[in-house]
Amino acid sequence: MTPAAGQGVTVVGAGLAGSLLAILLARRGLRVSVYERRADPRRADADSGRSINLALAARGIRGLQLAGVLDRVMPLAIPMRGRMVHEHDGSTELQVYGVRPGEVIYSVSRAALNRVLIEAAAELPGVELHFGQLCLGLAHERAGFELRDEATGRIHHSPAQPGIATDGAGSAVRDALLAREIAIVREEPLDHDYKELTIPPVDGRPALEVNALHIWPRGGFMLIALPNLDHTFTATLFLAREGANSFAQLGTPAAVEEFFRREFPSARALMPDLTREFFEHPQGSLGTVYTRGWHLDGEVLLLGDAAHAIVPFHGQGMNCAFEDCAELVRLMDEHHGWAGLFEAFEHERRPNTDAIAQMALENYREMREAVLDPEYRRKKKEAEEREKRDPNVIPRYSAVMFHPEIPYAAALRNR
Ligand SMILES: Cc1cc2nc3c(=O)[nH]c(=O)nc-3n(C[C@H](O)[C@H](O)[C@H](O)COP(=O)(O)OP(=O)(O)OC[C@H]3O[C@@H](n4cnc5c(N)ncnc54)[C@H](O)[C@@H]3O)c2cc1C
């Protein structure tokens, strides 16, 4: 039976993918029960410390449009026309992203975007949102999830109906599928971590060009900064955990100060709270999660980071998760029953999510190293010229960021 109006579905996780998915499923007439471990972000202070802003591109925009929420999101979004490369000597160069008007990406606050999606989901009659509910895994001997109410400690179960797990990179549901030998999981941690810092306004004005993604590439590591609506920038340092030029060496304020003055003097001058923030803000880890076996019959499906977390260097994790949501809903028109739908979803998506995982890893080298290389710049200019002359020639970066009609796996074949 094709998933039909009035049927119930459980979604675990009301992060970026879960909240968008709830809207899309409810708009198809399904009854959606969402369980999220955090407190309701409409009431409590939003989580801080993990990627404060994100780059939104065409695939994500397409998902938001399909859900009818794009007009609520765009006022939160700041266009970024290209990467502004900051050389060691303080000189800058804007490397534009797209060759056509409108080929820009957008900086958007994770918390604000998530809140808008949750508000939009809550307005739909078919959506029930349950916050403060930690999913512990699959219910034993029956369909549904085992949950713990974080306020009371009470253990309970979600209804026995198909469930979609969007509980992120550390997915408890993925662990449960692994324990039952349904999923095969390979986690590849990156040996570089990240830390987020702030570049405040200067005299009430943004300290850097607003419509750009700023990069201070330094070969083995880099600092980037994305603009926020309040005229601040969120800067992120990506650096090895151990060894020469690593987080391990930045154990004292003096070491941090010396490192930033040496490597990023122009950025250092814009970060008055550098050393305080450096020791107060968490050091985040990164990695790729490859999973085979995203579903258990028609009972459970993994989607978004829960199925395929990637490193952030192509700015595509959320975009890909939104594309997952749109594709799942599209496949509903073609597939009979949840089991067939879930199977078709993995079959169609996995080659594409494997492709973006690879491109995201490759883009780290490009961002921290290749953008400095005159030969790379020459080739990029040539590719831009070719693309302007012949609209059928679409370089990989453009294919990923601006052409959602080109699957990731096909984009990977472009150079
Ligand atoms: C530093 C960094 C920068 C990034 N930059 C970009 C970018 O520029 N562009 C981009 O597209 N992507 C970016 N990403 C990736 C992006 O953040 C993720 O791909 C995206 O958040 C995935 O959405 P999701 O809904 O699958 O997971 P999440 O957004 O992580 O949501 C998971 C949700 O599930 C909840 N949850 C977790 N466990 C449980 C449980 N056991 N029970 C109940 N609820 C649970 C969580 O509280 C959360 O609300 C970045 C990631 C990082 C780390």
PDB file of C-alpha atoms in Angstrom, residues 126-349:
ATOM      1  CA  GLY A 126      -0.985  16.655  11.172  1.00  0.00           C
ATOM      2  CA  VAL A 127       2.206  17.318  13.213  1.00  0.00           C
ATOM      3  CA  GLU A 128       2.691  16.538  16.920  1.00  0.00           C
ATOM      4  CA  LEU A 129       6.010  17.681  18.381  1.00  0.00           C
ATOM      5  CA  HIS A 130       7.394  16.094  21.555  1.00  0.00           C
ATOM      6  CA  PHE A 131      10.488  17.768  23.022  1.00  0.00           C
ATOM      7  CA  GLY A 132      12.734  16.501  25.804  1.00  0.00           C
ATOM      8  CA  GLN A 133      12.363  12.928  24.493  1.00  0.00           C
ATOM      9  CA  LEU A 134      15.596  10.998  24.073  1.00  0.00           C
ATOM     10  CA  CYS A 135      15.442   8.045  21.705  1.00  0.00           C
ATOM     11  CA  LEU A 136      17.296   5.095  23.198  1.00  0.00           C
ATOM     12  CA  GLY A 137      16.895   2.819  20.181  1.00  0.00           C
ATOM     13  CA  LEU A 138      14.328   0.472  18.729  1.00  0.00           C
ATOM     14  CA  ALA A 139      11.553  -0.907  20.872  1.00  0.00           C
ATOM     15  CA  HIS A 140      12.045  -4.595  21.699  1.00  0.00           C
ATOM     16  CA  GLU A 141       9.751  -7.147  20.075  1.00  0.00           C
ATOM     17  CA  ARG A 142       7.515  -4.559  18.465  1.00  0.00           C
ATOM     18  CA  ALA A 143       7.675  -1.697  15.980  1.00  0.00           C
ATOM     19  CA  GLY A 144       8.457   1.806  17.212  1.00  0.00           C
ATOM     20  CA  PHE A 145      11.214   3.471  19.217  1.00  0.00           C
ATOM     21  CA  GLU A 146      12.152   3.318  22.869  1.00  0.00           C
ATOM     22  CA  LEU A 147      12.180   6.819  24.358  1.00  0.00           C
ATOM     23  CA  ARG A 148      13.046   8.465  27.669  1.00  0.00           C
ATOM     24  CA  ASP A 149      11.262  11.546  28.878  1.00  0.00           C
ATOM     25  CA  GLU A 150      14.167  13.744  29.987  1.00  0.00           C
ATOM     26  CA  ALA A 151      12.081  15.586  32.610  1.00  0.00           C
ATOM     27  CA  THR A 152      10.637  12.538  34.407  1.00  0.00           C
ATOM     28  CA  GLY A 153      12.982   9.715  33.387  1.00  0.00           C
ATOM     29  CA  ARG A 154       9.932   7.695  32.252  1.00  0.00           C
ATOM     30  CA  ILE A 155      10.674   5.131  29.533  1.00  0.00           C
ATOM     31  CA  HIS A 156       7.966   4.812  26.902  1.00  0.00           C
ATOM     32  CA  HIS A 157       7.467   3.791  23.279  1.00  0.00           C
ATOM     33  CA  SER A 158       6.463   5.642  20.154  1.00  0.00           C
ATOM     34  CA  PRO A 159       3.402   4.302  18.298  1.00  0.00           C
ATOM     35  CA  ALA A 160       3.918   1.079  16.319  1.00  0.00           C
ATOM     36  CA  GLN A 161       4.160   2.727  12.910  1.00  0.00           C
ATOM     37  CA  PRO A 162       6.922   3.396  10.370  1.00  0.00           C
ATOM     38  CA  GLY A 163       9.678   5.548  11.816  1.00  0.00           C
ATOM     39  CA  ILE A 164      12.272   7.781  10.181  1.00  0.00           C
ATOM     40  CA  ALA A 165      15.411   8.540  12.175  1.00  0.00           C
ATOM     41  CA  THR A 166      16.913  11.971  11.611  1.00  0.00           C
ATOM     42  CA  ASP A 167      18.836  11.934  14.876  1.00  0.00           C
ATOM     43  CA  GLY A 168      22.059  13.216  13.374  1.00  0.00           C
ATOM     44  CA  ALA A 169      25.656  12.072  13.061  1.00  0.00           C
ATOM     45  CA  GLY A 170      25.692  10.229  16.407  1.00  0.00           C
ATOM     46  CA  SER A 171      22.381   8.466  15.663  1.00  0.00           C
ATOM     47  CA  ALA A 172      21.117   6.133  18.398  1.00  0.00           C
ATOM     48  CA  VAL A 173      18.851   4.487  15.820  1.00  0.00           C
ATOM     49  CA  ARG A 174      21.820   3.753  13.551  1.00  0.00           C
ATOM     50  CA  ASP A 175      23.542   2.138  16.554  1.00  0.00           C
ATOM     51  CA  ALA A 176      20.431   0.011  17.096  1.00  0.00           C
ATOM     52  CA  LEU A 177      20.403  -1.107  13.451  1.00  0.00           C
ATOM     53  CA  LEU A 178      24.102  -1.905  13.763  1.00  0.00           C
ATOM     54  CA  ALA A 179      23.482  -3.960  16.912  1.00  0.00           C
ATOM     55  CA  ARG A 180      20.807  -5.957  15.075  1.00  0.00           C
ATOM     56  CA  GLU A 181      23.233  -6.482  12.159  1.00  0.00           C
ATOM     57  CA  ILE A 182      20.915  -4.634   9.775  1.00  0.00           C
ATOM     58  CA  ALA A 183      23.363  -1.792   9.175  1.00  0.00           C
ATOM     59  CA  ILE A 184      27.063  -1.958   8.362  1.00  0.00           C
ATOM     60  CA  VAL A 185      28.716   1.211   9.593  1.00  0.00           C
ATOM     61  CA  ARG A 186      32.177   2.600   8.907  1.00  0.00           C
ATOM     62  CA  GLU A 187      33.175   5.769  10.723  1.00  0.00           C
ATOM     63  CA  GLU A 188      36.203   7.656   9.451  1.00  0.00           C
ATOM     64  CA  PRO A 189      37.171  10.394  11.881  1.00  0.00           C
ATOM     65  CA  LEU A 190      39.142  13.300  10.457  1.00  0.00           C
ATOM     66  CA  ASP A 191      42.392  14.065  12.251  1.00  0.00           C
ATOM     67  CA  HIS A 192      41.474  17.771  12.196  1.00  0.00           C
ATOM     68  CA  ASP A 193      39.060  19.379  14.693  1.00  0.00           C
ATOM     69  CA  TYR A 194      37.308  22.746  14.647  1.00  0.00           C
ATOM     70  CA  LYS A 195      36.592  25.637  16.966  1.00  0.00           C
ATOM     71  CA  GLU A 196      34.182  28.526  16.464  1.00  0.00           C
ATOM     72  CA  LEU A 197      35.125  32.111  17.329  1.00  0.00           C
ATOM     73  CA  THR A 198      33.583  35.549  16.827  1.00  0.00           C
ATOM     74  CA  ILE A 199      34.555  38.536  14.711  1.00  0.00           C
ATOM     75  CA  PRO A 200      32.445  41.361  16.184  1.00  0.00           C
ATOM     76  CA  PRO A 201      31.388  44.541  14.324  1.00  0.00           C
ATOM     77  CA  VAL A 202      33.745  47.516  14.332  1.00  0.00           C
ATOM     78  CA  ASP A 203      31.979  50.803  15.198  1.00  0.00           C
ATOM     79  CA  GLY A 204      28.653  49.017  14.602  1.00  0.00           C
ATOM     80  CA  ARG A 205      29.624  47.884  11.092  1.00  0.00           C
ATOM     81  CA  PRO A 206      30.663  44.443   9.817  1.00  0.00           C
ATOM     82  CA  ALA A 207      34.442  44.066  10.092  1.00  0.00           C
ATOM     83  CA  LEU A 208      34.717  42.272   6.726  1.00  0.00           C
ATOM     84  CA  GLU A 209      32.966  42.271   3.335  1.00  0.00           C
ATOM     85  CA  VAL A 210      29.506  40.878   4.137  1.00  0.00           C
ATOM     86  CA  ASN A 211      28.656  39.120   0.880  1.00  0.00           C
ATOM     87  CA  ALA A 212      31.520  36.651   0.925  1.00  0.00           C
ATOM     88  CA  LEU A 213      32.752  33.532   2.675  1.00  0.00           C
ATOM     89  CA  HIS A 214      36.148  34.503   4.049  1.00  0.00           C
ATOM     90  CA  ILE A 215      39.067  32.067   4.062  1.00  0.00           C
ATOM     91  CA  TRP A 216      42.546  32.379   5.506  1.00  0.00           C
ATOM     92  CA  PRO A 217      44.100  29.283   3.857  1.00  0.00           C
ATOM     93  CA  ARG A 218      47.431  28.248   5.313  1.00  0.00           C
ATOM     94  CA  GLY A 219      48.248  24.973   3.602  1.00  0.00           C
ATOM     95  CA  GLY A 220      47.765  22.411   6.361  1.00  0.00           C
ATOM     96  CA  PHE A 221      44.979  24.289   8.127  1.00  0.00           C
ATOM     97  CA  MET A 222      42.643  27.260   7.698  1.00  0.00           C
ATOM     98  CA  LEU A 223      40.350  29.799   9.291  1.00  0.00           C
ATOM     99  CA  ILE A 224      37.022  30.645   7.636  1.00  0.00           C
ATOM    100  CA  ALA A 225      34.321  33.195   8.496  1.00  0.00           C
ATOM    101  CA  LEU A 226      30.653  33.469   7.499  1.00  0.00           C
ATOM    102  CA  PRO A 227      28.507  36.590   8.039  1.00  0.00           C
ATOM    103  CA  ASN A 228      25.587  36.857  10.476  1.00  0.00           C
ATOM    104  CA  LEU A 229      22.591  39.210  10.426  1.00  0.00           C
ATOM    105  CA  ASP A 230      23.768  40.985  13.610  1.00  0.00           C
ATOM    106  CA  HIS A 231      26.911  42.208  11.749  1.00  0.00           C
ATOM    107  CA  THR A 232      29.168  39.680  13.443  1.00  0.00           C
ATOM    108  CA  PHE A 233      31.002  36.907  11.628  1.00  0.00           C
ATOM    109  CA  THR A 234      31.364  33.373  12.934  1.00  0.00           C
ATOM    110  CA  ALA A 235      34.952  32.292  12.329  1.00  0.00           C
ATOM    111  CA  THR A 236      35.888  28.608  12.392  1.00  0.00           C
ATOM    112  CA  LEU A 237      39.425  27.356  12.853  1.00  0.00           C
ATOM    113  CA  PHE A 238      40.095  23.941  11.259  1.00  0.00           C
ATOM    114  CA  LEU A 239      43.341  22.505  12.583  1.00  0.00           C
ATOM    115  CA  ALA A 240      45.028  19.150  13.228  1.00  0.00           C
ATOM    116  CA  ARG A 241      44.431  17.653  16.672  1.00  0.00           C
ATOM    117  CA  GLU A 242      48.059  16.628  17.180  1.00  0.00           C
ATOM    118  CA  GLY A 243      51.509  17.431  15.797  1.00  0.00           C
ATOM    119  CA  ALA A 244      53.047  20.610  14.411  1.00  0.00           C
ATOM    120  CA  ASN A 245      50.462  23.420  14.127  1.00  0.00           C
ATOM    121  CA  SER A 246      47.785  21.610  16.087  1.00  0.00           C
ATOM    122  CA  PHE A 247      45.207  22.148  18.802  1.00  0.00           C
ATOM    123  CA  ALA A 248      47.471  20.139  21.109  1.00  0.00           C
ATOM    124  CA  GLN A 249      50.017  22.961  20.934  1.00  0.00           C
ATOM    125  CA  LEU A 250      47.493  25.669  21.786  1.00  0.00           C
ATOM    126  CA  GLY A 251      47.173  24.913  25.478  1.00  0.00           C
ATOM    127  CA  THR A 252      47.850  28.397  26.856  1.00  0.00           C
ATOM    128  CA  PRO A 253      46.599  31.919  26.013  1.00  0.00           C
ATOM    129  CA  ALA A 254      50.151  32.866  25.044  1.00  0.00           C
ATOM    130  CA  ALA A 255      50.387  29.972  22.570  1.00  0.00           C
ATOM    131  CA  VAL A 256      47.022  30.888  21.015  1.00  0.00           C
ATOM    132  CA  GLU A 257      48.010  34.528  20.795  1.00  0.00           C
ATOM    133  CA  GLU A 258      51.358  33.705  19.175  1.00  0.00           C
ATOM    134  CA  PHE A 259      49.756  31.250  16.686  1.00  0.00           C
ATOM    135  CA  PHE A 260      47.070  33.695  15.535  1.00  0.00           C
ATOM    136  CA  ARG A 261      49.531  36.613  15.279  1.00  0.00           C
ATOM    137  CA  ARG A 262      51.885  34.459  13.233  1.00  0.00           C
ATOM    138  CA  GLU A 263      49.360  32.719  10.974  1.00  0.00           C
ATOM    139  CA  PHE A 264      46.318  34.995  10.790  1.00  0.00           C
ATOM    140  CA  PRO A 265      47.492  38.516  11.702  1.00  0.00           C
ATOM    141  CA  SER A 266      44.676  40.250   9.771  1.00  0.00           C
ATOM    142  CA  ALA A 267      41.980  38.103  11.422  1.00  0.00           C
ATOM    143  CA  ARG A 268      43.631  38.339  14.854  1.00  0.00           C
ATOM    144  CA  ALA A 269      43.261  42.113  14.722  1.00  0.00           C
ATOM    145  CA  LEU A 270      39.481  41.643  14.419  1.00  0.00           C
ATOM    146  CA  MET A 271      39.079  39.213  17.331  1.00  0.00           C
ATOM    147  CA  PRO A 272      39.251  41.113  20.624  1.00  0.00           C
ATOM    148  CA  ASP A 273      37.918  38.147  22.630  1.00  0.00           C
ATOM    149  CA  LEU A 274      40.125  35.556  20.974  1.00  0.00           C
ATOM    150  CA  THR A 275      41.817  33.951  23.945  1.00  0.00           C
ATOM    151  CA  ARG A 276      38.738  33.954  26.203  1.00  0.00           C
ATOM    152  CA  GLU A 277      36.583  32.420  23.448  1.00  0.00           C
ATOM    153  CA  PHE A 278      39.281  29.939  22.488  1.00  0.00           C
ATOM    154  CA  PHE A 279      39.244  28.371  25.950  1.00  0.00           C
ATOM    155  CA  GLU A 280      35.487  28.690  26.550  1.00  0.00           C
ATOM    156  CA  HIS A 281      34.272  27.306  23.222  1.00  0.00           C
ATOM    157  CA  PRO A 282      34.295  23.561  22.617  1.00  0.00           C
ATOM    158  CA  GLN A 283      36.696  21.846  20.226  1.00  0.00           C
ATOM    159  CA  GLY A 284      34.483  19.904  17.816  1.00  0.00           C
ATOM    160  CA  SER A 285      35.418  16.743  15.961  1.00  0.00           C
ATOM    161  CA  LEU A 286      34.608  15.893  12.360  1.00  0.00           C
ATOM    162  CA  GLY A 287      34.340  12.764  10.289  1.00  0.00           C
ATOM    163  CA  THR A 288      32.503  10.748   7.681  1.00  0.00           C
ATOM    164  CA  VAL A 289      29.974   8.033   8.495  1.00  0.00           C
ATOM    165  CA  TYR A 290      29.375   5.452   5.759  1.00  0.00           C
ATOM    166  CA  THR A 291      26.354   3.214   6.357  1.00  0.00           C
ATOM    167  CA  ARG A 292      24.921   0.355   4.313  1.00  0.00           C
ATOM    168  CA  GLY A 293      21.530  -0.894   5.389  1.00  0.00           C
ATOM    169  CA  TRP A 294      19.625   2.312   6.081  1.00  0.00           C
ATOM    170  CA  HIS A 295      16.316   0.561   6.713  1.00  0.00           C
ATOM    171  CA  LEU A 296      14.661  -2.287   8.546  1.00  0.00           C
ATOM    172  CA  ASP A 297      11.867  -3.526   6.287  1.00  0.00           C
ATOM    173  CA  GLY A 298       9.129  -0.899   6.266  1.00  0.00           C
ATOM    174  CA  GLU A 299       9.641  -0.127   9.953  1.00  0.00           C
ATOM    175  CA  VAL A 300      12.672   2.146  10.206  1.00  0.00           C
ATOM    176  CA  LEU A 301      14.687   4.361   7.875  1.00  0.00           C
ATOM    177  CA  LEU A 302      17.792   6.450   8.527  1.00  0.00           C
ATOM    178  CA  LEU A 303      17.897   9.836   6.781  1.00  0.00           C
ATOM    179  CA  GLY A 304      20.239  12.858   6.801  1.00  0.00           C
ATOM    180  CA  ASP A 305      23.395  12.741   8.941  1.00  0.00           C
ATOM    181  CA  ALA A 306      22.074   9.638  10.721  1.00  0.00           C
ATOM    182  CA  ALA A 307      22.640   7.726   7.472  1.00  0.00           C
ATOM    183  CA  HIS A 308      25.592   9.602   5.996  1.00  0.00           C
ATOM    184  CA  ALA A 309      27.379  12.298   8.013  1.00  0.00           C
ATOM    185  CA  ILE A 310      30.093  14.083   6.032  1.00  0.00           C
ATOM    186  CA  VAL A 311      32.842  16.616   6.715  1.00  0.00           C
ATOM    187  CA  PRO A 312      31.674  20.232   6.267  1.00  0.00           C
ATOM    188  CA  PHE A 313      34.132  21.409   3.596  1.00  0.00           C
ATOM    189  CA  HIS A 314      31.684  21.502   0.706  1.00  0.00           C
ATOM    190  CA  GLY A 315      28.984  23.101   2.877  1.00  0.00           C
ATOM    191  CA  GLN A 316      26.625  20.308   1.839  1.00  0.00           C
ATOM    192  CA  GLY A 317      25.612  18.210   4.876  1.00  0.00           C
ATOM    193  CA  MET A 318      22.372  20.090   5.480  1.00  0.00           C
ATOM    194  CA  ASN A 319      21.802  20.660   1.767  1.00  0.00           C
ATOM    195  CA  CYS A 320      22.142  16.928   1.188  1.00  0.00           C
ATOM    196  CA  ALA A 321      19.835  16.129   4.124  1.00  0.00           C
ATOM    197  CA  PHE A 322      17.189  18.492   2.688  1.00  0.00           C
ATOM    198  CA  GLU A 323      17.612  16.797  -0.689  1.00  0.00           C
ATOM    199  CA  ASP A 324      17.070  13.448   1.085  1.00  0.00           C
ATOM    200  CA  CYS A 325      13.729  14.752   2.400  1.00  0.00           C
ATOM    201  CA  ALA A 326      12.619  15.947  -1.033  1.00  0.00           C
ATOM    202  CA  GLU A 327      13.677  12.680  -2.686  1.00  0.00           C
ATOM    203  CA  LEU A 328      11.881  10.518  -0.118  1.00  0.00           C
ATOM    204  CA  VAL A 329       8.657  12.408  -0.734  1.00  0.00           C
ATOM    205  CA  ARG A 330       9.136  12.190  -4.517  1.00  0.00           C
ATOM    206  CA  LEU A 331       9.663   8.425  -4.295  1.00  0.00           C
ATOM    207  CA  MET A 332       6.375   8.084  -2.383  1.00  0.00           C
ATOM    208  CA  ASP A 333       4.560   8.597  -5.682  1.00  0.00           C
ATOM    209  CA  GLU A 334       6.371   5.658  -7.231  1.00  0.00           C
ATOM    210  CA  HIS A 335       6.567   3.026  -4.510  1.00  0.00           C
ATOM    211  CA  HIS A 336       4.109   0.664  -2.963  1.00  0.00           C
ATOM    212  CA  GLY A 337       4.390   0.351   0.748  1.00  0.00           C
ATOM    213  CA  TRP A 338       6.982   1.594   3.193  1.00  0.00           C
ATOM    214  CA  ALA A 339       9.395  -1.318   2.715  1.00  0.00           C
ATOM    215  CA  GLY A 340       9.648  -0.703  -1.040  1.00  0.00           C
ATOM    216  CA  LEU A 341       9.912   3.035  -0.474  1.00  0.00           C
ATOM    217  CA  PHE A 342      12.701   2.731   2.095  1.00  0.00           C
ATOM    218  CA  GLU A 343      14.602   0.292  -0.093  1.00  0.00           C
ATOM    219  CA  ALA A 344      14.278   2.520  -3.166  1.00  0.00           C
ATOM    220  CA  PHE A 345      15.401   5.502  -1.110  1.00  0.00           C
ATOM    221  CA  GLU A 346      18.648   3.870  -0.030  1.00  0.00           C
ATOM    222  CA  HIS A 347      19.228   2.485  -3.517  1.00  0.00           C
ATOM    223  CA  GLU A 348      18.852   5.920  -5.077  1.00  0.00           C
ATOM    224  CA  ARG A 349      20.539   8.043  -2.443  1.00  0.00           C
TER     225      ARG A 349
END
